[in-house]
Structure formats: C-alpha cells, structure tokens
Coordinates of C-alpha atoms in Angstrom, one line a residue:
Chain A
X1 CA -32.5 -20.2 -6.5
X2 CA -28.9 -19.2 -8.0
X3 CA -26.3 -21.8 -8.6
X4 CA -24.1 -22.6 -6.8
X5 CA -26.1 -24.7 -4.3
X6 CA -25.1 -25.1 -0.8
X7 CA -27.9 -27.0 1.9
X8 CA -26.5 -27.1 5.1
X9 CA -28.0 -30.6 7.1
X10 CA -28.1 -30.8 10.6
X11 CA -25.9 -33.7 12.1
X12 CA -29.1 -36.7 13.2
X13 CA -28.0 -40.1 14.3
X14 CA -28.2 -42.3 11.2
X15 CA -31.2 -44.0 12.0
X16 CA -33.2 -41.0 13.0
X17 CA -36.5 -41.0 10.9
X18 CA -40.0 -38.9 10.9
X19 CA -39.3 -35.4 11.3
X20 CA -35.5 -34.9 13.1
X21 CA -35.0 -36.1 9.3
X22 CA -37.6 -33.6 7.4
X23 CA -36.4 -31.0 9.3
X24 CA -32.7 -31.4 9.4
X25 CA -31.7 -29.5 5.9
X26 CA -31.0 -25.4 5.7
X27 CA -30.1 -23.7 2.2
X28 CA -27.3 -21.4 2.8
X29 CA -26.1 -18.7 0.0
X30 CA -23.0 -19.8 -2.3
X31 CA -20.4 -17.7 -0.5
X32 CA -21.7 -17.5 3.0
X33 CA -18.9 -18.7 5.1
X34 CA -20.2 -22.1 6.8
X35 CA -17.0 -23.9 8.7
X36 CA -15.5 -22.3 12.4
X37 CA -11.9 -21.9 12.3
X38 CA -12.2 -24.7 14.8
X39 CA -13.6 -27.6 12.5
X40 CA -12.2 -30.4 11.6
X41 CA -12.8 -29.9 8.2
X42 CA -11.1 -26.8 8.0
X43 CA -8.0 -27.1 10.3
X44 CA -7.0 -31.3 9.2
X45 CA -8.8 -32.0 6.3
X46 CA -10.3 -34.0 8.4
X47 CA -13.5 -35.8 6.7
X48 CA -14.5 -37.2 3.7
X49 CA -16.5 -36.6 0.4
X50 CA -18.4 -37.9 -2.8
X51 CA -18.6 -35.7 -6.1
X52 CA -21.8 -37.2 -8.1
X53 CA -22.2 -36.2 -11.7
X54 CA -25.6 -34.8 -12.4
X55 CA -27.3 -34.7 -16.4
X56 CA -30.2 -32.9 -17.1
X57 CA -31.0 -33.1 -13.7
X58 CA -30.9 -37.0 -12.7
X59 CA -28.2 -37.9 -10.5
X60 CA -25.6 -40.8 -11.7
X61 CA -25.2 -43.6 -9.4
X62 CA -26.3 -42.3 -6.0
X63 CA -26.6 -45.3 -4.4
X64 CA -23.1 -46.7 -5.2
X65 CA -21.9 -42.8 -4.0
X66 CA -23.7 -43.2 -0.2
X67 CA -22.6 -46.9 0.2
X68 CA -18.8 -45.4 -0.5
X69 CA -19.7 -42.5 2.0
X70 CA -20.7 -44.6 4.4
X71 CA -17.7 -46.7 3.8
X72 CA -15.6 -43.7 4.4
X73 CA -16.6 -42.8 7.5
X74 CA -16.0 -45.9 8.9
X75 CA -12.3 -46.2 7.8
X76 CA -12.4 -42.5 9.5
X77 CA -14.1 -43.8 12.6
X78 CA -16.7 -41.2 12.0
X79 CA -20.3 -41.0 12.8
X80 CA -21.9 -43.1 10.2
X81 CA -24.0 -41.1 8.1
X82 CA -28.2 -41.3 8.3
X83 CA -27.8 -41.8 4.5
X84 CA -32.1 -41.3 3.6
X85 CA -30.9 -37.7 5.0
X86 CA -28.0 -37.4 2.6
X87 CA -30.7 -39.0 0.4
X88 CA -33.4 -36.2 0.5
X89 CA -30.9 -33.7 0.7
X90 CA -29.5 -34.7 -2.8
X91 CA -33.1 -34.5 -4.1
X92 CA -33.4 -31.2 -2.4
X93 CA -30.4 -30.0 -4.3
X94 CA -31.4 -31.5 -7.7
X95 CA -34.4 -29.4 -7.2
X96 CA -32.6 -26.4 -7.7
X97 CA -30.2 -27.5 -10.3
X98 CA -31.2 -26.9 -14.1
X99 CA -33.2 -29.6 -15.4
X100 CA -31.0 -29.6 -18.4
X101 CA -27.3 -29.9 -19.1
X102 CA -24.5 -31.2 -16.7
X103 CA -24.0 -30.1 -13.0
X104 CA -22.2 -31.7 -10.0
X105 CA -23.2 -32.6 -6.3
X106 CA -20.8 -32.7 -3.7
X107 CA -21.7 -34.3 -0.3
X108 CA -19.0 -33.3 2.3
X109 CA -19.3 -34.8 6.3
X110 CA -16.0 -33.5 8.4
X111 CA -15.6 -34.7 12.1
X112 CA -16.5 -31.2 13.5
X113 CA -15.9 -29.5 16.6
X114 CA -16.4 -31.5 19.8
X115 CA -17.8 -35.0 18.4
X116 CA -20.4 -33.0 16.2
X117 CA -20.0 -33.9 12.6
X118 CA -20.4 -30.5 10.0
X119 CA -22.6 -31.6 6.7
X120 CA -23.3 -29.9 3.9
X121 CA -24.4 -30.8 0.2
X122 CA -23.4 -28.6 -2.4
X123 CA -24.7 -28.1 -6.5
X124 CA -23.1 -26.2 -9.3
X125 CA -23.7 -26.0 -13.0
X126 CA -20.8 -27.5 -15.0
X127 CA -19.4 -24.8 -17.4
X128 CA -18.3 -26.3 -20.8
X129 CA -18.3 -29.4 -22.8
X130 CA -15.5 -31.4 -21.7
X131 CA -13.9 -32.0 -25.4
X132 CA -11.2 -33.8 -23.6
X133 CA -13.8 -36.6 -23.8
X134 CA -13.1 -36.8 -27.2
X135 CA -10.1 -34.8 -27.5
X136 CA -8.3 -36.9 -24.8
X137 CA -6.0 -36.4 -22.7
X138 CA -2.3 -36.6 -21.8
X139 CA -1.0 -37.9 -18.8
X140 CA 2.6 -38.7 -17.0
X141 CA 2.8 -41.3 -14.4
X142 CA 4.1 -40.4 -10.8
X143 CA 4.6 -42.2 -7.9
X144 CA 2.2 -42.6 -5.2
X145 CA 5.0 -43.3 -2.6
X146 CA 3.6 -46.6 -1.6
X147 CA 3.8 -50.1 -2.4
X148 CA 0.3 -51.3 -4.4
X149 CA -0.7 -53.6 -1.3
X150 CA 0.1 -50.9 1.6
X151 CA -4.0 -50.4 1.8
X152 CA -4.4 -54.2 3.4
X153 CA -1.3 -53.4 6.2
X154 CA -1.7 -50.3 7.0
X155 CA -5.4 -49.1 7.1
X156 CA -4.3 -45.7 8.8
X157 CA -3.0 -44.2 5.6
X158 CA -6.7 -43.8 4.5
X159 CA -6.0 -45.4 1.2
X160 CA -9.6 -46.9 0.5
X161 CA -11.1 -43.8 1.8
X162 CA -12.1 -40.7 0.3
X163 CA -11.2 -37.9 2.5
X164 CA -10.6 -34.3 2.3
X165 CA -6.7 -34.7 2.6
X166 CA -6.5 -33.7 -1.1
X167 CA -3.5 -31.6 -1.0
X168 CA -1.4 -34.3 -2.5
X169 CA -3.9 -35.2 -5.3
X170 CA -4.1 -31.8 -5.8
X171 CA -0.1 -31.0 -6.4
X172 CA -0.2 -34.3 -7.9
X173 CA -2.3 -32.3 -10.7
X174 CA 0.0 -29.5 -10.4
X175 CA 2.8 -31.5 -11.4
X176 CA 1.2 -33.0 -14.5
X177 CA 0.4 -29.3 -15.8
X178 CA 4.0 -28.6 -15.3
X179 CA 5.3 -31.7 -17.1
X180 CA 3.2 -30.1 -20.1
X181 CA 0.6 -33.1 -19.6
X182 CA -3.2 -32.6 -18.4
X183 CA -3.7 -35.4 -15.6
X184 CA -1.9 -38.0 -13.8
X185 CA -2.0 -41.8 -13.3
X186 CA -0.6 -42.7 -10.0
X187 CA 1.8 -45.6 -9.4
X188 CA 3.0 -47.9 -7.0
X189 CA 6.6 -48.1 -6.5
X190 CA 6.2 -52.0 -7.3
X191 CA 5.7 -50.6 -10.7
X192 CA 1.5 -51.2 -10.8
X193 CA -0.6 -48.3 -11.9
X194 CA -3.2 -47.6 -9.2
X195 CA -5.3 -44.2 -10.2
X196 CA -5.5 -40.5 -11.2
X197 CA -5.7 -38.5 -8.8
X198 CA -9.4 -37.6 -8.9
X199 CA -10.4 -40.6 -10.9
X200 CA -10.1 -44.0 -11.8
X201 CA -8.0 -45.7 -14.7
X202 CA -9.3 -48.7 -17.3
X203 CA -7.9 -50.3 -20.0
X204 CA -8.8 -52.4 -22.8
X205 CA -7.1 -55.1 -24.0
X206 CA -8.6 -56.7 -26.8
X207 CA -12.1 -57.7 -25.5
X208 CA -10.8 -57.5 -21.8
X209 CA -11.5 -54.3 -20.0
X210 CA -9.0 -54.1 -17.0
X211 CA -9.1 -51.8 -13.9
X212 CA -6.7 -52.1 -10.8
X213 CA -8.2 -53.7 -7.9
X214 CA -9.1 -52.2 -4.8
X215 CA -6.8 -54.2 -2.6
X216 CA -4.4 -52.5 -4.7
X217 CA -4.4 -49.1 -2.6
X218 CA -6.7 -47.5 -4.3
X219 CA -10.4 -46.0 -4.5
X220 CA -13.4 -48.1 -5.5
X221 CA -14.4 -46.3 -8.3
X222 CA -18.1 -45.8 -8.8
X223 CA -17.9 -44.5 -12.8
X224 CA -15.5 -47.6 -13.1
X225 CA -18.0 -49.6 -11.7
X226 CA -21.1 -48.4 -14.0
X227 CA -18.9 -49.0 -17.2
X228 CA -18.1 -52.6 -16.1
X229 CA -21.8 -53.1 -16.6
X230 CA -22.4 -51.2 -19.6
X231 CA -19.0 -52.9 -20.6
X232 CA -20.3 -56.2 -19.7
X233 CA -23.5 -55.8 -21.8
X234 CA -21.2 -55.1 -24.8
X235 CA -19.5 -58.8 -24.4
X236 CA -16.2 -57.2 -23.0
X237 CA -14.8 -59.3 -20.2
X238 CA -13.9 -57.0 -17.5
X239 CA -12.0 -57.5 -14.1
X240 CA -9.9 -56.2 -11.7
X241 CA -6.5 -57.0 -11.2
X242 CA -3.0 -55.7 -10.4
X243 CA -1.6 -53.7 -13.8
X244 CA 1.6 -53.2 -14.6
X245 CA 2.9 -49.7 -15.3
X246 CA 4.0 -51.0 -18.9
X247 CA 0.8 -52.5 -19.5
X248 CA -0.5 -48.6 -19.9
X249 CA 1.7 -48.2 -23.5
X250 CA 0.5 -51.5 -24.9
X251 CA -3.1 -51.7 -24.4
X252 CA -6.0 -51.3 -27.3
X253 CA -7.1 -48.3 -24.8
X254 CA -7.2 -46.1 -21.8
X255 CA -9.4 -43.8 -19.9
X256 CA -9.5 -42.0 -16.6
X257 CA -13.2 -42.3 -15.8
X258 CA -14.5 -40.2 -12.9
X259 CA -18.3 -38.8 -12.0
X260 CA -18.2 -35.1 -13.8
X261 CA -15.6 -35.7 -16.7
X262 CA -16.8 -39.4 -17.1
X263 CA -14.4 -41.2 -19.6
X264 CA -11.6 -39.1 -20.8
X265 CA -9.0 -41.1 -22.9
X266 CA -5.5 -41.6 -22.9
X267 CA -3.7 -40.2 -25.8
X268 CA -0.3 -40.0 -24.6
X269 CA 1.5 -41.4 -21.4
X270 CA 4.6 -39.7 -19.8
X271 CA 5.7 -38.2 -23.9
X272 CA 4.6 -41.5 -25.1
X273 CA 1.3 -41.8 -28.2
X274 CA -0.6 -44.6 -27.2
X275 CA -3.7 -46.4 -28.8
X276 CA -7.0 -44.9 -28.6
X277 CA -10.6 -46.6 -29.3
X278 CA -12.7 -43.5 -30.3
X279 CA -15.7 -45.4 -31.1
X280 CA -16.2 -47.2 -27.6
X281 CA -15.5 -44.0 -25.8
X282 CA -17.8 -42.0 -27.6
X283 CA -20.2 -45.4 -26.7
X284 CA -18.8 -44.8 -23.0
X285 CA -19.8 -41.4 -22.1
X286 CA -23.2 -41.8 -24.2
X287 CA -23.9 -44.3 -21.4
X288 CA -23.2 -42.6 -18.5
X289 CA -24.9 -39.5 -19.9
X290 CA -28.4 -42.0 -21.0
Chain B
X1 CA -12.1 -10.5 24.4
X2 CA -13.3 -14.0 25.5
X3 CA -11.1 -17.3 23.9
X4 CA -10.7 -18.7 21.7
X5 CA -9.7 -16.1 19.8
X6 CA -10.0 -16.2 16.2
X7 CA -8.4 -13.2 13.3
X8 CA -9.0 -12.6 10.1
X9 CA -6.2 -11.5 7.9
X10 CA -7.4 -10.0 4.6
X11 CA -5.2 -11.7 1.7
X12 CA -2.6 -9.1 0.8
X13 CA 1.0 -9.5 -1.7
X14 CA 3.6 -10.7 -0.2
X15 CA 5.4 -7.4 -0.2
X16 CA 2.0 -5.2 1.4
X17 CA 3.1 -3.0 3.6
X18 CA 2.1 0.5 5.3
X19 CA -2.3 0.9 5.8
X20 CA -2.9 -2.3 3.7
X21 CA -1.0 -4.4 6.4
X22 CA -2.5 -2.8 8.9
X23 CA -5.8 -2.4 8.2
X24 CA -6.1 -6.2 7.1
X25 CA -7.1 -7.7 10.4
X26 CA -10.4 -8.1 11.5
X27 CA -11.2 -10.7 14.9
X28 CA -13.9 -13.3 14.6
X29 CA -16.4 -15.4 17.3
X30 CA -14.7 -18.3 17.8
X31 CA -18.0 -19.9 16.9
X32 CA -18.6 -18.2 13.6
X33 CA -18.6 -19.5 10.4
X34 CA -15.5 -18.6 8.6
X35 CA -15.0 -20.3 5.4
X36 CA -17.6 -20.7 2.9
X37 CA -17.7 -24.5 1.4
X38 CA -16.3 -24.0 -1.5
X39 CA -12.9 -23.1 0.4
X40 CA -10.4 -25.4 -0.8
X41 CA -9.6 -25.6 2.9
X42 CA -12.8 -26.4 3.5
X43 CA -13.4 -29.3 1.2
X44 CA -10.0 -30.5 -0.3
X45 CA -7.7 -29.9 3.0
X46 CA -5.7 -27.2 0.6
X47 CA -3.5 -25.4 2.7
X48 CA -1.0 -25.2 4.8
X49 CA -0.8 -24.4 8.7
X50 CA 1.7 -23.9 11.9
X51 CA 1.3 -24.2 15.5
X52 CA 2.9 -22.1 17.8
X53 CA 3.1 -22.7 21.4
X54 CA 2.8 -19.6 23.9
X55 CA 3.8 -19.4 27.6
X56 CA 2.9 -16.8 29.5
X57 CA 1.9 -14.0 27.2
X58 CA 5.0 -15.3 25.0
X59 CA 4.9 -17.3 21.5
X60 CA 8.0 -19.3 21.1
X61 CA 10.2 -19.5 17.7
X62 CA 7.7 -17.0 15.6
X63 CA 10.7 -16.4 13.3
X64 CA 10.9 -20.6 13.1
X65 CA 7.6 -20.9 12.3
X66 CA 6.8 -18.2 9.8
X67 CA 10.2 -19.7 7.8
X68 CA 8.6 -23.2 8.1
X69 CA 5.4 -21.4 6.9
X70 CA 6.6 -19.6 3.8
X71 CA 8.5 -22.7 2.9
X72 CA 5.2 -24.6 3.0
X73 CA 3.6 -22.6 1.0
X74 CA 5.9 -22.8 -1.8
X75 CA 6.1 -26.3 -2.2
X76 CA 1.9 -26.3 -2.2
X77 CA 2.5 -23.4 -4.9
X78 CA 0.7 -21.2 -2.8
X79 CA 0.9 -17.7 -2.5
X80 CA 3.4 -16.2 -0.7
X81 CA 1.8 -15.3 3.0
X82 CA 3.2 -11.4 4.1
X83 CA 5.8 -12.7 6.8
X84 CA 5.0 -9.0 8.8
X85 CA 1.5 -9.6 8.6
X86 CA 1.5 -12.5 9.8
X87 CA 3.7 -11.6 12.6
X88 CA 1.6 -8.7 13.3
X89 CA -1.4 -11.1 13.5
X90 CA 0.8 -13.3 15.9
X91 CA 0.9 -10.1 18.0
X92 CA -2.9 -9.1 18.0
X93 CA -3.9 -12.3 19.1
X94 CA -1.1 -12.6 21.7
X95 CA -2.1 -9.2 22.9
X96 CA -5.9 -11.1 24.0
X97 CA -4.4 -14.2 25.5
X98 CA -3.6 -14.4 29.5
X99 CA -0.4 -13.0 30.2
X100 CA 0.4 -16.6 32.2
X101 CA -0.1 -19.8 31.6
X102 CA 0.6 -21.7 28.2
X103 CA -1.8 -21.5 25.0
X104 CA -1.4 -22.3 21.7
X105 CA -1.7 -20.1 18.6
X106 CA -2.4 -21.7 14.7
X107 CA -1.8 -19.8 11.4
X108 CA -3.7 -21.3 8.7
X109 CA -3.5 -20.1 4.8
X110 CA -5.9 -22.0 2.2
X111 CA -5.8 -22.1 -1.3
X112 CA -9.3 -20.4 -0.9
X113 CA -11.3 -20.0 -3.6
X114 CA -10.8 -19.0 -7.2
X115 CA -7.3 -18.1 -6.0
X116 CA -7.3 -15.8 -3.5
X117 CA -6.3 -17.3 -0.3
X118 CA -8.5 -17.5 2.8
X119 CA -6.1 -16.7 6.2
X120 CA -6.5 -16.9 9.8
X121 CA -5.0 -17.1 13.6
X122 CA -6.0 -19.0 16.0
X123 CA -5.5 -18.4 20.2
X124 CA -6.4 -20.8 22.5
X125 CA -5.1 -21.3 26.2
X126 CA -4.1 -24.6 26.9
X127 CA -5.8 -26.4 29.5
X128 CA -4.0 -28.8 31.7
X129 CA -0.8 -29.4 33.1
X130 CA 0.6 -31.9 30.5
X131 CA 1.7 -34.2 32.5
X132 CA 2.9 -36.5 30.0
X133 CA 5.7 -34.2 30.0
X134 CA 7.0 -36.0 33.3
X135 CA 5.3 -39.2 33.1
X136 CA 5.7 -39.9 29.9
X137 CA 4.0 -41.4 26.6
X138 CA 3.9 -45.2 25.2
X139 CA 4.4 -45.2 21.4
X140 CA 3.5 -47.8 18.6
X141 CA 5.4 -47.5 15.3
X142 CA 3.3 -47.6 12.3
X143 CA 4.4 -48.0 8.6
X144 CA 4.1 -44.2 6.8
X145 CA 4.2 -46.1 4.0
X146 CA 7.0 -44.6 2.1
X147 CA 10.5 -45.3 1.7
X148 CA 12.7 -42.9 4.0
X149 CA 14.2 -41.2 0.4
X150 CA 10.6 -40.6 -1.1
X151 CA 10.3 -36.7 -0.5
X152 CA 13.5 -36.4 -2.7
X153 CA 11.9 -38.2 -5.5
X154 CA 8.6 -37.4 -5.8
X155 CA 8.3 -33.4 -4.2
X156 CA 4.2 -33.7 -5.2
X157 CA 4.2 -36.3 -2.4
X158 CA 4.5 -32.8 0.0
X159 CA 5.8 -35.1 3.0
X160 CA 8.0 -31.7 3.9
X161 CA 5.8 -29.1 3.6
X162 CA 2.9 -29.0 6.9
X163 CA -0.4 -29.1 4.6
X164 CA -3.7 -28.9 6.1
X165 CA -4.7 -32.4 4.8
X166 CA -4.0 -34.3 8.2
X167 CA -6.5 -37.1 7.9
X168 CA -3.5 -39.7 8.0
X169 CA -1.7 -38.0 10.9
X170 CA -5.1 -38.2 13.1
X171 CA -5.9 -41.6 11.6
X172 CA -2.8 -42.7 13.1
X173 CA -3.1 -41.0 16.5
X174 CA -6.3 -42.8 16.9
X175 CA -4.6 -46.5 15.6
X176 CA -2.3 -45.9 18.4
X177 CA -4.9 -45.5 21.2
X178 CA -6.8 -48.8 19.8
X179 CA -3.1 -50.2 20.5
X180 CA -3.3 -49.1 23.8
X181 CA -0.2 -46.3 23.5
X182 CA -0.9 -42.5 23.7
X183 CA 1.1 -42.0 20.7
X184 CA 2.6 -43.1 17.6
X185 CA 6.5 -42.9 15.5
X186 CA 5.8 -43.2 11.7
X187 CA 8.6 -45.8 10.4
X188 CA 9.6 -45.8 6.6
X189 CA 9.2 -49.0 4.5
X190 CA 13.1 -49.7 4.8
X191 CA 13.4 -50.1 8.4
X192 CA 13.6 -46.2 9.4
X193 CA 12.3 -43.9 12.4
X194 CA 10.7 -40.7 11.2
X195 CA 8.6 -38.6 13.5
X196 CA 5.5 -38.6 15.3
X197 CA 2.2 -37.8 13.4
X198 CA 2.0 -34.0 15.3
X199 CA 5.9 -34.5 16.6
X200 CA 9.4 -34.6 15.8
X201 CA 11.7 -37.9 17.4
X202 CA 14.7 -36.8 19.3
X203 CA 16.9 -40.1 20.7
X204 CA 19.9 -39.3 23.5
X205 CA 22.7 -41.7 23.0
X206 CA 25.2 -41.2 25.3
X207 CA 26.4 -37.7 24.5
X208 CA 25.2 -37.3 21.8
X209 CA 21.1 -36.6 20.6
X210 CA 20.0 -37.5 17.4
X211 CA 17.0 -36.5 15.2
X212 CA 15.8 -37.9 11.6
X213 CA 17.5 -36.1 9.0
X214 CA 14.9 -34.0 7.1
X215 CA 16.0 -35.1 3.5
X216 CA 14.4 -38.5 5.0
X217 CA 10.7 -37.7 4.3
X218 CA 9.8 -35.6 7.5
X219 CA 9.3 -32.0 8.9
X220 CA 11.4 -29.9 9.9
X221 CA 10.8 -29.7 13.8
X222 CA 11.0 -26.1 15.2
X223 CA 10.7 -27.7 18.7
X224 CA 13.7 -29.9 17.5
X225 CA 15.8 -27.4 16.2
X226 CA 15.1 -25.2 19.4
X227 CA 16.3 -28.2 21.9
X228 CA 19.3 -29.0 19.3
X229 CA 20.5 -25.2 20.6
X230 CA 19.8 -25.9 24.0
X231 CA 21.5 -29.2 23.9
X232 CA 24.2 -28.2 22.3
X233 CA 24.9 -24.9 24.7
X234 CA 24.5 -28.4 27.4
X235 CA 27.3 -29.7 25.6
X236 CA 25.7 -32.5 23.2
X237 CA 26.8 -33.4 20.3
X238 CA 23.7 -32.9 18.1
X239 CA 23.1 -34.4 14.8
X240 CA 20.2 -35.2 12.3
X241 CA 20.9 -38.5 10.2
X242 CA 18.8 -41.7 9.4
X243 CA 17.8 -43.3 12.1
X244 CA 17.8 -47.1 12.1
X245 CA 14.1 -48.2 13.7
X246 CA 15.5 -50.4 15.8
X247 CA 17.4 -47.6 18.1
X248 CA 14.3 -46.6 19.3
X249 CA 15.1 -49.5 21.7
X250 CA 18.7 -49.1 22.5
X251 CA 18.6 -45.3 23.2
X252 CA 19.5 -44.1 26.4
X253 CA 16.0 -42.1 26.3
X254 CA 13.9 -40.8 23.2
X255 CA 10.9 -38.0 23.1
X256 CA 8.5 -36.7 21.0
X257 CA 8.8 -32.9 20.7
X258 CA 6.2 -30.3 19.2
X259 CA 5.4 -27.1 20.0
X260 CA 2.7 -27.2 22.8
X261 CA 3.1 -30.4 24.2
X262 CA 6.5 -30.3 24.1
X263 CA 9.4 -32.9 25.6
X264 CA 7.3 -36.1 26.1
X265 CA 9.5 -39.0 27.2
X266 CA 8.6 -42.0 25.6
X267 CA 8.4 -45.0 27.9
X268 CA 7.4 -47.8 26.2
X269 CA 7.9 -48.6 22.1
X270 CA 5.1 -51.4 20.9
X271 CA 4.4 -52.6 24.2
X272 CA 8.6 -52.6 25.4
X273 CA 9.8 -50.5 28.2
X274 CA 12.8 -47.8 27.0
X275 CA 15.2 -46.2 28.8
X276 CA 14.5 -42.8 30.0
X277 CA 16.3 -39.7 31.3
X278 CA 13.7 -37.7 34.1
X279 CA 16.1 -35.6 34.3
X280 CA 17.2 -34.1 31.2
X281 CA 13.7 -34.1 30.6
X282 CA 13.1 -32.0 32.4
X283 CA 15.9 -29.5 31.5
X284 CA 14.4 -29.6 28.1
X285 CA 11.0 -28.5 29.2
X286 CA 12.0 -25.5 31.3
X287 CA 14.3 -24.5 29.2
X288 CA 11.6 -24.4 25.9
X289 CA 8.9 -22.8 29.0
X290 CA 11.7 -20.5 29.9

C-alpha cells in the first residue's frame, strides 16, 4: 500500500470483543475525503488526538499514548475508546509503514454527528533527518493567557486534554517563525514555563532533570515521560515541578521533546544563547530511537 | 434538493472573478465525506467559520458576517476567502432552503491541506420554535481563563478571530448543563463579563444597553451590532465598555444574542433570579425576524 496511511475504524462500544472488533477497521486512500461537513471534527475541532513516533517500524510508547487517549475523552465527555481496537488498528497501520526509517501514527476520535464518534488512524513516512536534533533550536516564550494552575479550577478549558482545537498552537508556531525563531515555549502569566506548543519542555540542572508538572496546565507528556526513565537510569534525578520563566536562561540544558522530533535542544531563548549538553542529547534521541 | 444542504466552493484568489467564480461551486450529500483526514480542519480545528441565521428564505447581516469572516482569516494568516464567492455561495444555498421558516447557514474555510484551503456552506432549517426566546435561559459564569486585556497582548491567543477550534466553547456549554443552567457567560480572571461560548452579552440599564467592548478578549457580535442599531433607532443609548461581572446582577435585564437563536433573556445568573424585560424582548426578536 502507498503512504500515507489512512484506516478508517468503525465506532464499537469499548468493551466490544470477538468479531464487532476484527471487523471494525476499513483502509481508505490518502486523499479520499472521510469527514461530513456535519462532523464534529470538522465544524468545532471537536475531538481529540495522539501523534506516536514510529522507527523502523516499532511504535514508541503506545501504551502511554492510549492511556492519554482515553484520558482525553473523558475530560471531553466522549465515548471512551475500545482501546485493543485502536490497539489492532495501530498494528494494522504499522503493517503498511516501511520497516525501516521514521514514520508517524496519528489516532484521531471526534464526537461525530448524532452521538456517533468518527475514528480514523493515520501513517506517513517522515521526510528528512531532523538536524534540529543536533542543530537545535531557537525559541521565544509567549504567553499562554492563563495562570499555571487554571487546569485544577477550570477543567472546561481542556488544558490536560489533547484536542483538535489546535488553531492556537498552531498560530502560536506562526508567531515564533515570525519572531525569526523556530518553536515556542508557552508561559503562564505567573511567569512559569508550561510547554511548546506541540511538545513538552525539560531542563537540566546539574544532575537534576526538571519538567513542569501537570497540575501546571499543561499536557502529560509521553516522550517526557520515557526520558525520565532513560534519565533515571543515567543517575539524573528528575521531577516535576513548577519552573520559572528565568530558570530557562540559567539551566545546564533544554529540550522540547515530543513523539516525531524527539529531543530538540534549546539553543537560544527569546534572542538569548543559552547552554546546551550535546553529548546527553545525542544520548537522548539514541534512546528513544533504540 | 433535500436538507441539509451542503456546497462546495473550489478555492479561488481573492480577487477571482468572471467563469472561475462562477463555475467554482459544486453541492454535496449532506452525508458525504468531505474532507480527507489530513485536512487541517479535519484534524487540528484549523480554520475559521460563521453562522448566519436565515428567516424565511432571508440570511440576515451577510455583509456582517463575510467582514467578520475575512477579518478571521487574517488573524489565522489564512488566505483571503473571495467575499463575492462566498456571497454567491450564500445565495445558491439560500435559493434550496424553504422560503419560510428560520434555518441556519455556516461558511467554513480550513487551512486544508498543503496550503490550499478546503471551503464549504452549510443550510439547514431550524427546527423548533425556540422558545427560550420568551421563556428564557439560566446562565453559570465560568472563568475563560484570561485576563479581560489578553487579546491585545498576545494576538496568537486568536480570542477575536471565530476559529474552528471550539472544543472549549462546547466544553463549557456542557459544564453549564451539569450545573443545571442552559447556558453559560465566560468571565475574565479580573472580575469581567465577556460573552457566551456561541453568544454575545447585551445588559439594559435603564436607558441605556451595554455590551463588552471587543478590545476586552471577545467577538465581535453581528447579532449585537444589529440590535445596537435597532436599539438605538428605539432611542437607547448604546455602548460597548468593560463590564464589571457583578452587573450581571443589577441589570434591569441581560441576553445572550447570536445569530439563530437570537435574544434569549437570561433569568437566572449561578442559581440567582435577574431582572427581565418580556417586553423589549420581544421587540428585539421581531425586529432581528423582521
């Protein structure tokens, strides 16, 4: 089959088993149109997501990626998922990915039309080497609008969740290309950095290795997560806490670590040089990519 | 043709005009699959939308809307959507709609895929009698989470512009029906009254009718900006300023406006009866149905 992958699954209850689950998946072609005007999805942004990061055709951490789905949809008051069925349908779509070099999964579940959620699982081969994972990259901080603890009063904004109400994280990125920079770290207007827009941030501090806790309005991370236990092997210490915006200029390191880009350091923050530890994040991404 | 009705507009430059306007339409089952999943509508809520309402055969403020639309779509750095194909689409789908009664009609632009834009109109009668409109709607307030002055300050925010990511907005509608209200007014994190997730606040106090400033983090309401020119020809004195939360209990009435549903009194703020004016209500209904 030609890349890019799309398998369309019917919507089961999530403990349907036997063959409502063997038979509930349906390859469709890359640019066959597969949403109504009427869903969800299309018309609100209304669902959520996972991006998994896929080398020589092993999927990274697909467990953690369907416990945060499923997480999702009940901040979203969605159907939970039948996750075996998002399972088998991964597998399915690792089957037709090349069993060598990098690639991407995306699982997508929108609230429908009606009460009838719209799932599909998609696959591409990723193009190019990401040098920024040695290279680097530069980023500005902007604010996210909200205060770091606005997740724990005010569930409704979604903060936790990962939806398809992008549109900010992607002008966000916008306005980070504009600045002259390449990404974005996202801060709290208590002055604590939360996250990039599409990934998560760490920081070492001598043989500390600091994220920003989840309380803290922002995403777990799932590549944040793996590299606290490949960190954690290494001796580091590593927890999650709230982090000051300044803390970003004086650490030993920086990264914003997501599933397809995996750990891309921090040269520069807002115009500003700041330290960089080649060494452990060439140790990082050889890791995740084991 | 049967409803809902659903068109196709090809994308075309802003400044198309003469056979490649009109030969860019092409209707749709209102079941089919429109947008493939790779549509960043589809999968990142990447676009931007309006809602017009329509009664009897007639779509009110088009000019309204298509300004809010184009102004949208530059603040998303979007293409520019053709104004007169849109408003030709607004009259092809008008021209299969009853000719009495009320419906509804949605313009939707995406940032589509590899960036050309995916674009479509929606027509759907309206079913029902909203009787709200006379009886009325009980309202929770719920944190937005920003500051009233955070649209000024951080434009990648996009709380102006009326993007198709919406997952907050519904998360909210539903937050207020676990409450026990019908509907909700978004309240900044210094003490001020914004609008409803899908409406725009209007308070009457004494002679004078107030709405949220739009510098303060909202939308700008066509509904509101139609009734300011009603109420003003009523002899109002009509202003848009911050608005202190706490007057949504000392107002001699309040709404939520919008484009479909249009003047809904509110009755009741977090579980407090409000003051309420049946009778200008009702002048502002017939007058936006007249």
């Amino acid at each position: 089959m030609t890349t890019p992958v799309v398998l369309l699954l019917d919507p089961i209850p999530a403990d349907a088993v036997g063959d409502a689950l063997a038979e509930s998946f349906r390859f469709a072609g890359a640019s066959d149109p597969i949403l109504s005007a009427f869903d969800a999805g299309a018309g609100r942004g209304d669902g959520i997501f996972e991006t998994l990061g896929v080398n020589d055709g092993r999927a990274r951490g697909i467990d953690a990626h369907l416990d945060r789905f499923a997480a999702s949809a009940t901040k979203l008051d969605l159907p939970q998922p039948n996750l075996p069925q998002w399972r088998a349908a991964i597998e399915r779509v690792l089957g037709e990915l090349p069993r060598t070099g990098q690639a991407s999964i995306r699982l997508v579940l929108t609230r429908g039309n009606g009460g009838t959620p719209t799932c599909w699982v998609t696959g591409s081969i990723v193009d190019g080497d990401f040098p920024e994972r040695t290279t680097g990259i530069r980023v500005v901080t902007l604010s996210r609008g909200y205060a770091n603890d606005v997740g724990e009063h005010a569930p409704w904004l979604l903060v936790g969740a990962k939806t398809l109400s992008y549109a900010v994280n992607m002008a966000a990125l916008r306005e980070a290309k504009r600045r002259g920079a390449d990404d974005a770290v996202f801060v709290s207007t208590d002055g604590f950095a939360l996250e990039g827009p599409t990934s998560s941030l760490l920081l070492r501090q001598g043989d500390r290795i600091v994220t920003p806790a989840i309380q803290h309005g922002i995403l777990a991370g799932t590549t944040q997560a793996d590299l606290f236990d490949v960190l954690t092997a290494e001796g580091f210490t590593c927890e999650s806490r709230r982090i000051d915006t300044r803390e970003l200029l004086r650490s030993d390191a920086a990264w914003l670590v997501s599933s397809v880009r995996l750990a891309a350091p921090i040269t520069a923050v807002d115009g500003t040089d700041v330290a960089t530890d080649p060494e452990l994040t060439a140790r990082m991404n050889a890791a995740l990519l084991g």
